Amino acid sequence: MKPIVQISLDLTNIEEALQTAALARRAGVDWLEAGTPLILAEGLHGVRQLAQNFPGVPLVADLKTMDGGYLEVEMMAKAGATHVVVMARAHEETIKCVVKAGQDFGVKVMGDNMVCPDMVDGAKWLEDLGCDYVIHHIGYDERRGIAAQGKRMPSPLDQLREVVQAVNVPVQAVGGLSLEQAIRCPEYGAPLVVLGAPLTIDADAFRTADGDLERSLRMICDKIHAYGDVPVGKG
């Protein structure tokens, strides 16, 4: 599949999220994500506002669902979300409920393998239960806590190739990636590239002299889209 650029709107008010989303779309971003902080702050209203302001644009609701899966998907789908996120550490029945609701309401399910004892097995588990995508995810607290102990901070790139080879669905890598690492995800076989917002343009190759964020983001999108088709699955 062709690489897809997704911006994670990890913001806490809808006005800023809408402004950032508009900038991102102008720059070439393909998918929008109502990040968990935005959903906590604005709930269904925030998802609905994004859907209404950007009709036809794929919209991920990062619910991190652990229980009550069917109702959560139904609510987000009716608010305009096109993709929802369920955690691999949820009960099998919850994941099945999310997948069933996705089928009933026409939304795609992204399964997140964060904190799985075996990340590769977690990805396989999510695919086997019917998830349309796998998010290979190292959590924020996990990364920071391990680093605070003086140990090497884990990265989703550590096992990304193994996860990609283990499943037949598209994979997305999330968790502490630098901008340059995120841009290279298609090289690992992961075509869904997430850029965080608020954005920090920390790669010299993509910083414009005038500090124009939109122009910088356009350069990043162009770089990712230039990869062309990315093989998906076990190959």
C-alpha atoms as an extended CHARMM CRD file, in Angstrom:
* protein
*
       235  EXT
         1         1  MET       CA              0.0000000000        0.0000000000        0.0000000000  PROA      1               0.0000000000
         2         2  LYS       CA              1.0270000000        3.6010000000       -0.4310000000  PROA      2               0.0000000000
         3         3  PRO       CA              2.4030000000        5.3060000000        2.7010000000  PROA      3               0.0000000000
         4         4  ILE       CA             -0.1530000000        7.1860000000        4.7800000000  PROA      4               0.0000000000
         5         5  VAL       CA              0.7060000000       10.1270000000        7.0090000000  PROA      5               0.0000000000
         6         6  GLN       CA             -1.4180000000       10.4530000000       10.1460000000  PROA      6               0.0000000000
         7         7  ILE       CA             -1.2360000000       13.3580000000       12.5620000000  PROA      7               0.0000000000
         8         8  SER       CA             -1.9990000000       12.6480000000       16.2030000000  PROA      8               0.0000000000
         9         9  LEU       CA             -3.8690000000       15.5760000000       17.6860000000  PROA      9               0.0000000000
        10        10  ASP       CA             -2.7690000000       15.0310000000       21.2840000000  PROA      10              0.0000000000
        11        11  LEU       CA             -4.1770000000       18.3770000000       22.3320000000  PROA      11              0.0000000000
        12        12  THR       CA             -6.6230000000       19.3360000000       25.0480000000  PROA      12              0.0000000000
        13        13  ASN       CA             -8.9540000000       21.7950000000       23.3170000000  PROA      13              0.0000000000
        14        14  ILE       CA            -10.8900000000       21.4970000000       20.1030000000  PROA      14              0.0000000000
        15        15  GLU       CA            -10.0220000000       24.9530000000       18.7820000000  PROA      15              0.0000000000
        16        16  GLU       CA             -6.3110000000       24.2150000000       18.7190000000  PROA      16              0.0000000000
        17        17  ALA       CA             -6.9940000000       20.7390000000       17.3330000000  PROA      17              0.0000000000
        18        18  LEU       CA             -9.0390000000       22.1640000000       14.4430000000  PROA      18              0.0000000000
        19        19  GLN       CA             -6.3640000000       24.7400000000       13.6330000000  PROA      19              0.0000000000
        20        20  THR       CA             -3.6150000000       22.1220000000       13.6880000000  PROA      20              0.0000000000
        21        21  ALA       CA             -5.6890000000       19.7190000000       11.6050000000  PROA      21              0.0000000000
        22        22  ALA       CA             -6.3100000000       22.3940000000        8.9630000000  PROA      22              0.0000000000
        23        23  LEU       CA             -2.5920000000       23.1680000000        8.7640000000  PROA      23              0.0000000000
        24        24  ALA       CA             -1.7810000000       19.4730000000        8.5210000000  PROA      24              0.0000000000
        25        25  ARG       CA             -4.2750000000       18.8530000000        5.7440000000  PROA      25              0.0000000000
        26        26  ARG       CA             -2.9140000000       21.7730000000        3.7290000000  PROA      26              0.0000000000
        27        27  ALA       CA              0.5620000000       20.2720000000        4.1350000000  PROA      27              0.0000000000
        28        28  GLY       CA             -0.5200000000       16.8860000000        2.7710000000  PROA      28              0.0000000000
        29        29  VAL       CA             -1.4050000000       14.8120000000        5.8510000000  PROA      29              0.0000000000
        30        30  ASP       CA             -3.7790000000       11.9720000000        4.9190000000  PROA      30              0.0000000000
        31        31  TRP       CA             -5.4160000000       10.9210000000        8.2030000000  PROA      31              0.0000000000
        32        32  LEU       CA             -6.3910000000       12.8110000000       11.3500000000  PROA      32              0.0000000000
        33        33  GLU       CA             -6.3290000000       11.3040000000       14.8280000000  PROA      33              0.0000000000
        34        34  ALA       CA             -8.3680000000       12.4620000000       17.7820000000  PROA      34              0.0000000000
        35        35  GLY       CA             -5.6790000000       11.6590000000       20.3330000000  PROA      35              0.0000000000
        36        36  THR       CA             -6.4910000000       10.2620000000       23.7580000000  PROA      36              0.0000000000
        37        37  PRO       CA             -5.9200000000       13.6540000000       25.5040000000  PROA      37              0.0000000000
        38        38  LEU       CA             -8.3530000000       15.3190000000       23.0900000000  PROA      38              0.0000000000
        39        39  ILE       CA            -10.9790000000       12.6200000000       23.6280000000  PROA      39              0.0000000000
        40        40  LEU       CA            -10.5900000000       12.9450000000       27.3940000000  PROA      40              0.0000000000
        41        41  ALA       CA            -10.9370000000       16.7260000000       27.1880000000  PROA      41              0.0000000000
        42        42  GLU       CA            -13.6030000000       17.0830000000       24.4960000000  PROA      42              0.0000000000
        43        43  GLY       CA            -15.1870000000       13.6350000000       24.1470000000  PROA      43              0.0000000000
        44        44  LEU       CA            -17.6620000000       12.9740000000       21.3570000000  PROA      44              0.0000000000
        45        45  HSD       CA            -17.9550000000       16.7100000000       20.7400000000  PROA      45              0.0000000000
        46        46  GLY       CA            -14.3120000000       16.8730000000       19.6830000000  PROA      46              0.0000000000
        47        47  VAL       CA            -14.6090000000       13.8810000000       17.3520000000  PROA      47              0.0000000000
        48        48  ARG       CA            -17.8140000000       15.2870000000       15.8770000000  PROA      48              0.0000000000
        49        49  GLN       CA            -16.2230000000       18.6950000000       15.2550000000  PROA      49              0.0000000000
        50        50  LEU       CA            -13.2530000000       17.1350000000       13.4540000000  PROA      50              0.0000000000
        51        51  ALA       CA            -15.5550000000       14.9840000000       11.3280000000  PROA      51              0.0000000000
        52        52  GLN       CA            -17.7570000000       17.9330000000       10.4110000000  PROA      52              0.0000000000
        53        53  ASN       CA            -14.8480000000       20.2270000000        9.5820000000  PROA      53              0.0000000000
        54        54  PHE       CA            -12.9770000000       17.6280000000        7.5330000000  PROA      54              0.0000000000
        55        55  PRO       CA            -15.6100000000       15.5340000000        5.7610000000  PROA      55              0.0000000000
        56        56  GLY       CA            -14.2970000000       12.5310000000        3.9010000000  PROA      56              0.0000000000
        57        57  VAL       CA            -10.9700000000       12.5360000000        5.7620000000  PROA      57              0.0000000000
        58        58  PRO       CA            -10.1790000000        9.3340000000        7.6930000000  PROA      58              0.0000000000
        59        59  LEU       CA            -10.4880000000       10.0530000000       11.4170000000  PROA      59              0.0000000000
        60        60  VAL       CA             -8.9440000000        7.7900000000       14.0590000000  PROA      60              0.0000000000
        61        61  ALA       CA            -10.4410000000        7.8810000000       17.5610000000  PROA      61              0.0000000000
        62        62  ASP       CA             -7.6570000000        6.7340000000       19.8780000000  PROA      62              0.0000000000
        63        63  LEU       CA             -9.9350000000        5.2790000000       22.5250000000  PROA      63              0.0000000000
        64        64  LYS       CA             -7.5300000000        2.6410000000       23.8350000000  PROA      64              0.0000000000
        65        65  THR       CA            -10.6310000000        0.5700000000       24.5360000000  PROA      65              0.0000000000
        66        66  MET       CA            -10.3330000000       -1.9810000000       27.3640000000  PROA      66              0.0000000000
        67        67  ASP       CA            -14.0030000000       -2.7620000000       28.0620000000  PROA      67              0.0000000000
        68        68  GLY       CA            -17.4670000000       -1.8790000000       26.8150000000  PROA      68              0.0000000000
        69        69  GLY       CA            -16.1190000000       -2.2300000000       23.3200000000  PROA      69              0.0000000000
        70        70  TYR       CA            -19.3000000000       -2.3480000000       21.2930000000  PROA      70              0.0000000000
        71        71  LEU       CA            -20.8390000000        0.8000000000       22.7900000000  PROA      71              0.0000000000
        72        72  GLU       CA            -17.6220000000        2.8090000000       22.5550000000  PROA      72              0.0000000000
        73        73  VAL       CA            -17.2680000000        2.0070000000       18.8610000000  PROA      73              0.0000000000
        74        74  GLU       CA            -20.9280000000        2.7350000000       18.1790000000  PROA      74              0.0000000000
        75        75  MET       CA            -20.6730000000        6.1400000000       19.8550000000  PROA      75              0.0000000000
        76        76  MET       CA            -17.4970000000        7.1310000000       18.0360000000  PROA      76              0.0000000000
        77        77  ALA       CA            -18.7600000000        5.8650000000       14.6830000000  PROA      77              0.0000000000
        78        78  LYS       CA            -21.9500000000        7.8960000000       15.0200000000  PROA      78              0.0000000000
        79        79  ALA       CA            -19.8140000000       10.9460000000       15.8830000000  PROA      79              0.0000000000
        80        80  GLY       CA            -17.8940000000       10.5120000000       12.6230000000  PROA      80              0.0000000000
        81        81  ALA       CA            -14.8330000000        8.4250000000       13.4560000000  PROA      81              0.0000000000
        82        82  THR       CA            -13.7170000000        6.0550000000       10.6980000000  PROA      82              0.0000000000
        83        83  HSD       CA            -11.1470000000        4.1300000000       12.7740000000  PROA      83              0.0000000000
        84        84  VAL       CA            -11.0490000000        3.1150000000       16.4430000000  PROA      84              0.0000000000
        85        85  VAL       CA             -8.3310000000        1.6610000000       18.6980000000  PROA      85              0.0000000000
        86        86  VAL       CA             -8.6570000000       -1.3760000000       20.9630000000  PROA      86              0.0000000000
        87        87  MET       CA             -5.9290000000       -2.7100000000       23.2470000000  PROA      87              0.0000000000
        88        88  ALA       CA             -4.5080000000       -6.2170000000       22.8900000000  PROA      88              0.0000000000
        89        89  ARG       CA             -4.4600000000       -6.4910000000       26.6980000000  PROA      89              0.0000000000
        90        90  ALA       CA             -8.2540000000       -6.1880000000       26.7430000000  PROA      90              0.0000000000
        91        91  HSD       CA            -10.2120000000       -9.3920000000       27.1510000000  PROA      91              0.0000000000
        92        92  GLU       CA            -10.6960000000      -11.4450000000       24.0000000000  PROA      92              0.0000000000
        93        93  GLU       CA            -14.4430000000      -10.8010000000       24.1950000000  PROA      93              0.0000000000
        94        94  THR       CA            -13.8850000000       -7.0360000000       24.2400000000  PROA      94              0.0000000000
        95        95  ILE       CA            -11.7610000000       -7.2110000000       21.1010000000  PROA      95              0.0000000000
        96        96  LYS       CA            -14.4270000000       -9.3590000000       19.4370000000  PROA      96              0.0000000000
        97        97  CYS       CA            -17.0800000000       -6.7980000000       20.4130000000  PROA      97              0.0000000000
        98        98  VAL       CA            -15.0250000000       -3.9740000000       18.9310000000  PROA      98              0.0000000000
        99        99  VAL       CA            -14.5120000000       -5.9050000000       15.6960000000  PROA      99              0.0000000000
       100       100  LYS       CA            -18.2440000000       -6.7230000000       15.5120000000  PROA      100             0.0000000000
       101       101  ALA       CA            -19.1700000000       -3.0830000000       16.0910000000  PROA      101             0.0000000000
       102       102  GLY       CA            -16.6630000000       -2.0420000000       13.4450000000  PROA      102             0.0000000000
       103       103  GLN       CA            -18.4150000000       -4.3000000000       10.9640000000  PROA      103             0.0000000000
       104       104  ASP       CA            -21.8700000000       -3.1160000000       12.0280000000  PROA      104             0.0000000000
       105       105  PHE       CA            -21.0530000000        0.6010000000       11.8650000000  PROA      105             0.0000000000
       106       106  GLY       CA            -18.5460000000        0.6420000000        9.0190000000  PROA      106             0.0000000000
       107       107  VAL       CA            -15.3980000000        1.6070000000       10.8990000000  PROA      107             0.0000000000
       108       108  LYS       CA            -11.9620000000        0.0060000000       10.8030000000  PROA      108             0.0000000000
       109       109  VAL       CA            -10.3540000000       -1.4440000000       13.9280000000  PROA      109             0.0000000000
       110       110  MET       CA             -6.7740000000       -0.7410000000       14.9090000000  PROA      110             0.0000000000
       111       111  GLY       CA             -5.3950000000       -3.1370000000       17.5280000000  PROA      111             0.0000000000
       112       112  ASP       CA             -2.6940000000       -1.7750000000       19.8610000000  PROA      112             0.0000000000
       113       113  ASN       CA             -0.1280000000       -4.2340000000       21.2860000000  PROA      113             0.0000000000
       114       114  MET       CA              1.1710000000       -1.9050000000       24.0250000000  PROA      114             0.0000000000
       115       115  VAL       CA              2.4620000000       -3.7270000000       27.1610000000  PROA      115             0.0000000000
       116       116  CYS       CA              2.0000000000       -7.1860000000       25.6780000000  PROA      116             0.0000000000
       117       117  PRO       CA              4.5070000000       -9.6260000000       27.2220000000  PROA      117             0.0000000000
       118       118  ASP       CA              5.3800000000      -10.6800000000       23.6760000000  PROA      118             0.0000000000
       119       119  MET       CA              4.7760000000       -7.8480000000       21.2220000000  PROA      119             0.0000000000
       120       120  VAL       CA              4.9110000000      -10.0730000000       18.1400000000  PROA      120             0.0000000000
       121       121  ASP       CA              2.4440000000      -12.5690000000       19.5890000000  PROA      121             0.0000000000
       122       122  GLY       CA              0.2390000000       -9.6350000000       20.6090000000  PROA      122             0.0000000000
       123       123  ALA       CA              0.1800000000       -8.4010000000       17.0220000000  PROA      123             0.0000000000
       124       124  LYS       CA             -0.7320000000      -11.8760000000       15.7390000000  PROA      124             0.0000000000
       125       125  TRP       CA             -3.4600000000      -12.1330000000       18.3750000000  PROA      125             0.0000000000
       126       126  LEU       CA             -5.0190000000       -8.8580000000       17.2360000000  PROA      126             0.0000000000
       127       127  GLU       CA             -5.0020000000       -9.9160000000       13.5910000000  PROA      127             0.0000000000
       128       128  ASP       CA             -6.4680000000      -13.3310000000       14.4410000000  PROA      128             0.0000000000
       129       129  LEU       CA             -9.3400000000      -11.6370000000       16.2600000000  PROA      129             0.0000000000
       130       130  GLY       CA            -10.1670000000       -9.5290000000       13.2130000000  PROA      130             0.0000000000
       131       131  CYS       CA             -8.3610000000       -6.1950000000       13.6160000000  PROA      131             0.0000000000
       132       132  ASP       CA             -7.7770000000       -4.3680000000       10.3430000000  PROA      132             0.0000000000
       133       133  TYR       CA             -4.4940000000       -2.7420000000       11.4550000000  PROA      133             0.0000000000
       134       134  VAL       CA             -1.8630000000       -3.3140000000       14.1280000000  PROA      134             0.0000000000
       135       135  ILE       CA             -0.3550000000       -0.4820000000       16.1760000000  PROA      135             0.0000000000
       136       136  HSD       CA              3.0580000000       -1.5400000000       17.4940000000  PROA      136             0.0000000000
       137       137  HSD       CA              3.3140000000        0.6960000000       20.5300000000  PROA      137             0.0000000000
       138       138  ILE       CA              5.7820000000        1.3850000000       23.3430000000  PROA      138             0.0000000000
       139       139  GLY       CA              3.9750000000        3.4520000000       25.9880000000  PROA      139             0.0000000000
       140       140  TYR       CA              4.9630000000        6.8990000000       27.2300000000  PROA      140             0.0000000000
       141       141  ASP       CA              5.2090000000        5.9590000000       30.9150000000  PROA      141             0.0000000000
       142       142  GLU       CA              7.0370000000        2.7400000000       30.0870000000  PROA      142             0.0000000000
       143       143  ARG       CA              9.6820000000        4.5440000000       28.0420000000  PROA      143             0.0000000000
       144       144  ARG       CA             10.2410000000        7.2960000000       30.5870000000  PROA      144             0.0000000000
       145       145  GLY       CA             10.2630000000        4.9660000000       33.5710000000  PROA      145             0.0000000000
       146       146  ILE       CA             12.8330000000        2.6400000000       32.0570000000  PROA      146             0.0000000000
       147       147  ALA       CA             15.0220000000        5.5820000000       31.0330000000  PROA      147             0.0000000000
       148       148  ALA       CA             14.7690000000        7.0230000000       34.5650000000  PROA      148             0.0000000000
       149       149  GLN       CA             16.2870000000        3.7770000000       35.8640000000  PROA      149             0.0000000000
       150       150  GLY       CA             19.3470000000        4.4570000000       33.7300000000  PROA      150             0.0000000000
       151       151  LYS       CA             18.4190000000        1.7490000000       31.2440000000  PROA      151             0.0000000000
       152       152  ARG       CA             18.1310000000        2.0040000000       27.4790000000  PROA      152             0.0000000000
       153       153  MET       CA             14.7600000000        3.4000000000       26.4670000000  PROA      153             0.0000000000
       154       154  PRO       CA             12.8810000000        0.8170000000       24.3610000000  PROA      154             0.0000000000
       155       155  SER       CA             11.7670000000        1.7590000000       20.8520000000  PROA      155             0.0000000000
       156       156  PRO       CA              9.0770000000        0.3140000000       18.6030000000  PROA      156             0.0000000000
       157       157  LEU       CA             11.7970000000        0.0030000000       15.9630000000  PROA      157             0.0000000000
       158       158  ASP       CA             13.4330000000       -2.7530000000       18.0530000000  PROA      158             0.0000000000
       159       159  GLN       CA             10.8740000000       -5.3120000000       16.8890000000  PROA      159             0.0000000000
       160       160  LEU       CA              9.0980000000       -3.4990000000       14.0820000000  PROA      160             0.0000000000
       161       161  ARG       CA             10.3930000000       -5.7620000000       11.3010000000  PROA      161             0.0000000000
       162       162  GLU       CA              9.3840000000       -8.8560000000       13.2930000000  PROA      162             0.0000000000
       163       163  VAL       CA              5.8790000000       -7.5030000000       13.8560000000  PROA      163             0.0000000000
       164       164  VAL       CA              5.5000000000       -6.5810000000       10.1770000000  PROA      164             0.0000000000
       165       165  GLN       CA              6.5900000000      -10.0550000000        9.1050000000  PROA      165             0.0000000000
       166       166  ALA       CA              4.2400000000      -11.7510000000       11.5860000000  PROA      166             0.0000000000
       167       167  VAL       CA              0.9750000000      -10.2760000000       10.2820000000  PROA      167             0.0000000000
       168       168  ASN       CA             -0.8020000000       -9.6350000000        7.0000000000  PROA      168             0.0000000000
       169       169  VAL       CA             -2.4060000000       -6.3340000000        7.9830000000  PROA      169             0.0000000000
       170       170  PRO       CA             -0.7730000000       -2.8810000000        7.8030000000  PROA      170             0.0000000000
       171       171  VAL       CA              1.3540000000       -1.9130000000       10.8080000000  PROA      171             0.0000000000
       172       172  GLN       CA              1.9050000000        1.4430000000       12.4860000000  PROA      172             0.0000000000
       173       173  ALA       CA              4.7920000000        2.1380000000       14.8860000000  PROA      173             0.0000000000
       174       174  VAL       CA              4.1720000000        4.4870000000       17.8250000000  PROA      174             0.0000000000
       175       175  GLY       CA              6.1350000000        5.5460000000       20.8670000000  PROA      175             0.0000000000
       176       176  GLY       CA              9.0730000000        7.8890000000       21.2630000000  PROA      176             0.0000000000
       177       177  LEU       CA             10.2030000000        7.9070000000       17.6530000000  PROA      177             0.0000000000
       178       178  SER       CA             12.1910000000       10.8860000000       16.4940000000  PROA      178             0.0000000000
       179       179  LEU       CA             10.9260000000       12.6390000000       13.4230000000  PROA      179             0.0000000000
       180       180  GLU       CA             13.6340000000       11.0510000000       11.2990000000  PROA      180             0.0000000000
       181       181  GLN       CA             12.7610000000        7.5820000000       12.6360000000  PROA      181             0.0000000000
       182       182  ALA       CA              9.0620000000        8.0800000000       11.9340000000  PROA      182             0.0000000000
       183       183  ILE       CA              9.8120000000        9.1160000000        8.3660000000  PROA      183             0.0000000000
       184       184  ARG       CA             11.7670000000        5.8750000000        7.8530000000  PROA      184             0.0000000000
       185       185  CYS       CA              8.9570000000        3.5610000000        9.0230000000  PROA      185             0.0000000000
       186       186  PRO       CA              8.0230000000        2.5670000000        5.4430000000  PROA      186             0.0000000000
       187       187  GLU       CA             11.5550000000        1.1470000000        5.1000000000  PROA      187             0.0000000000
       188       188  TYR       CA             10.5910000000       -1.3270000000        7.8480000000  PROA      188             0.0000000000
       189       189  GLY       CA              7.3970000000       -2.3040000000        6.0080000000  PROA      189             0.0000000000
       190       190  ALA       CA              5.1370000000       -0.1100000000        8.1550000000  PROA      190             0.0000000000
       191       191  PRO       CA              3.2490000000        2.2030000000        5.7750000000  PROA      191             0.0000000000
       192       192  LEU       CA              1.1770000000        4.0700000000        8.3770000000  PROA      192             0.0000000000
       193       193  VAL       CA              3.3520000000        6.9030000000        9.6910000000  PROA      193             0.0000000000
       194       194  VAL       CA              2.2420000000        8.8810000000       12.7380000000  PROA      194             0.0000000000
       195       195  LEU       CA              3.4270000000       12.4090000000       13.4280000000  PROA      195             0.0000000000
       196       196  GLY       CA              2.6720000000       13.8490000000       16.8470000000  PROA      196             0.0000000000
       197       197  ALA       CA              1.0960000000       17.2210000000       17.5180000000  PROA      197             0.0000000000
       198       198  PRO       CA              2.0170000000       19.5650000000       19.0680000000  PROA      198             0.0000000000
       199       199  LEU       CA              4.6770000000       19.1080000000       16.4480000000  PROA      199             0.0000000000
       200       200  THR       CA              8.3760000000       19.3860000000       17.1610000000  PROA      200             0.0000000000
       201       201  ILE       CA             10.3650000000       19.6960000000       13.9660000000  PROA      201             0.0000000000
       202       202  ASP       CA             13.6610000000       18.3250000000       15.2280000000  PROA      202             0.0000000000
       203       203  ALA       CA             15.3020000000       17.0270000000       12.0650000000  PROA      203             0.0000000000
       204       204  ASP       CA             17.5820000000       19.5910000000       10.4240000000  PROA      204             0.0000000000
       205       205  ALA       CA             16.7940000000       18.2140000000        6.9800000000  PROA      205             0.0000000000
       206       206  PHE       CA             13.1440000000       19.2360000000        7.4030000000  PROA      206             0.0000000000
       207       207  ARG       CA             13.4680000000       22.5670000000        9.1640000000  PROA      207             0.0000000000
       208       208  THR       CA             12.7700000000       25.6110000000        7.0560000000  PROA      208             0.0000000000
       209       209  ALA       CA             14.8710000000       28.7310000000        7.4830000000  PROA      209             0.0000000000
       210       210  ASP       CA             11.8240000000       30.8760000000        8.1910000000  PROA      210             0.0000000000
       211       211  GLY       CA             10.3580000000       28.5210000000       10.8050000000  PROA      211             0.0000000000
       212       212  ASP       CA              7.2410000000       27.9260000000        8.6980000000  PROA      212             0.0000000000
       213       213  LEU       CA              5.6350000000       24.8780000000       10.3520000000  PROA      213             0.0000000000
       214       214  GLU       CA              3.2480000000       24.1860000000        7.5070000000  PROA      214             0.0000000000
       215       215  ARG       CA              6.0380000000       24.2430000000        4.9570000000  PROA      215             0.0000000000
       216       216  SER       CA              8.1670000000       21.9790000000        7.1530000000  PROA      216             0.0000000000
       217       217  LEU       CA              5.2950000000       19.5260000000        7.5140000000  PROA      217             0.0000000000
       218       218  ARG       CA              4.7600000000       19.5610000000        3.7480000000  PROA      218             0.0000000000
       219       219  MET       CA              8.4100000000       18.5910000000        3.2660000000  PROA      219             0.0000000000
       220       220  ILE       CA              7.9510000000       15.7040000000        5.6980000000  PROA      220             0.0000000000
       221       221  CYS       CA              4.7830000000       14.4820000000        3.9460000000  PROA      221             0.0000000000
       222       222  ASP       CA              6.4870000000       14.6830000000        0.5590000000  PROA      222             0.0000000000
       223       223  LYS       CA              9.3890000000       12.5980000000        1.8770000000  PROA      223             0.0000000000
       224       224  ILE       CA              7.0800000000        9.8910000000        3.2450000000  PROA      224             0.0000000000
       225       225  HSD       CA              4.8270000000        9.7860000000        0.1950000000  PROA      225             0.0000000000
       226       226  ALA       CA              7.8950000000        9.4720000000       -2.0470000000  PROA      226             0.0000000000
       227       227  TYR       CA              8.4710000000        5.9130000000       -0.7990000000  PROA      227             0.0000000000
       228       228  GLY       CA              5.8110000000        4.6520000000       -3.1890000000  PROA      228             0.0000000000
       229       229  ASP       CA              4.1380000000        1.2880000000       -2.6030000000  PROA      229             0.0000000000
       230       230  VAL       CA              5.1490000000       -0.4930000000        0.6100000000  PROA      230             0.0000000000
       231       231  PRO       CA              4.7980000000       -4.3130000000        0.7270000000  PROA      231             0.0000000000
       232       232  VAL       CA              2.3950000000       -5.2820000000        3.5240000000  PROA      232             0.0000000000
       233       233  GLY       CA              2.3760000000       -8.5680000000        5.3910000000  PROA      233             0.0000000000
       234       234  LYS       CA              4.4710000000      -11.6700000000        5.7100000000  PROA      234             0.0000000000
       235       235  GLY       CA              5.7790000000      -11.4320000000        2.1650000000  PROA      235             0.0000000000
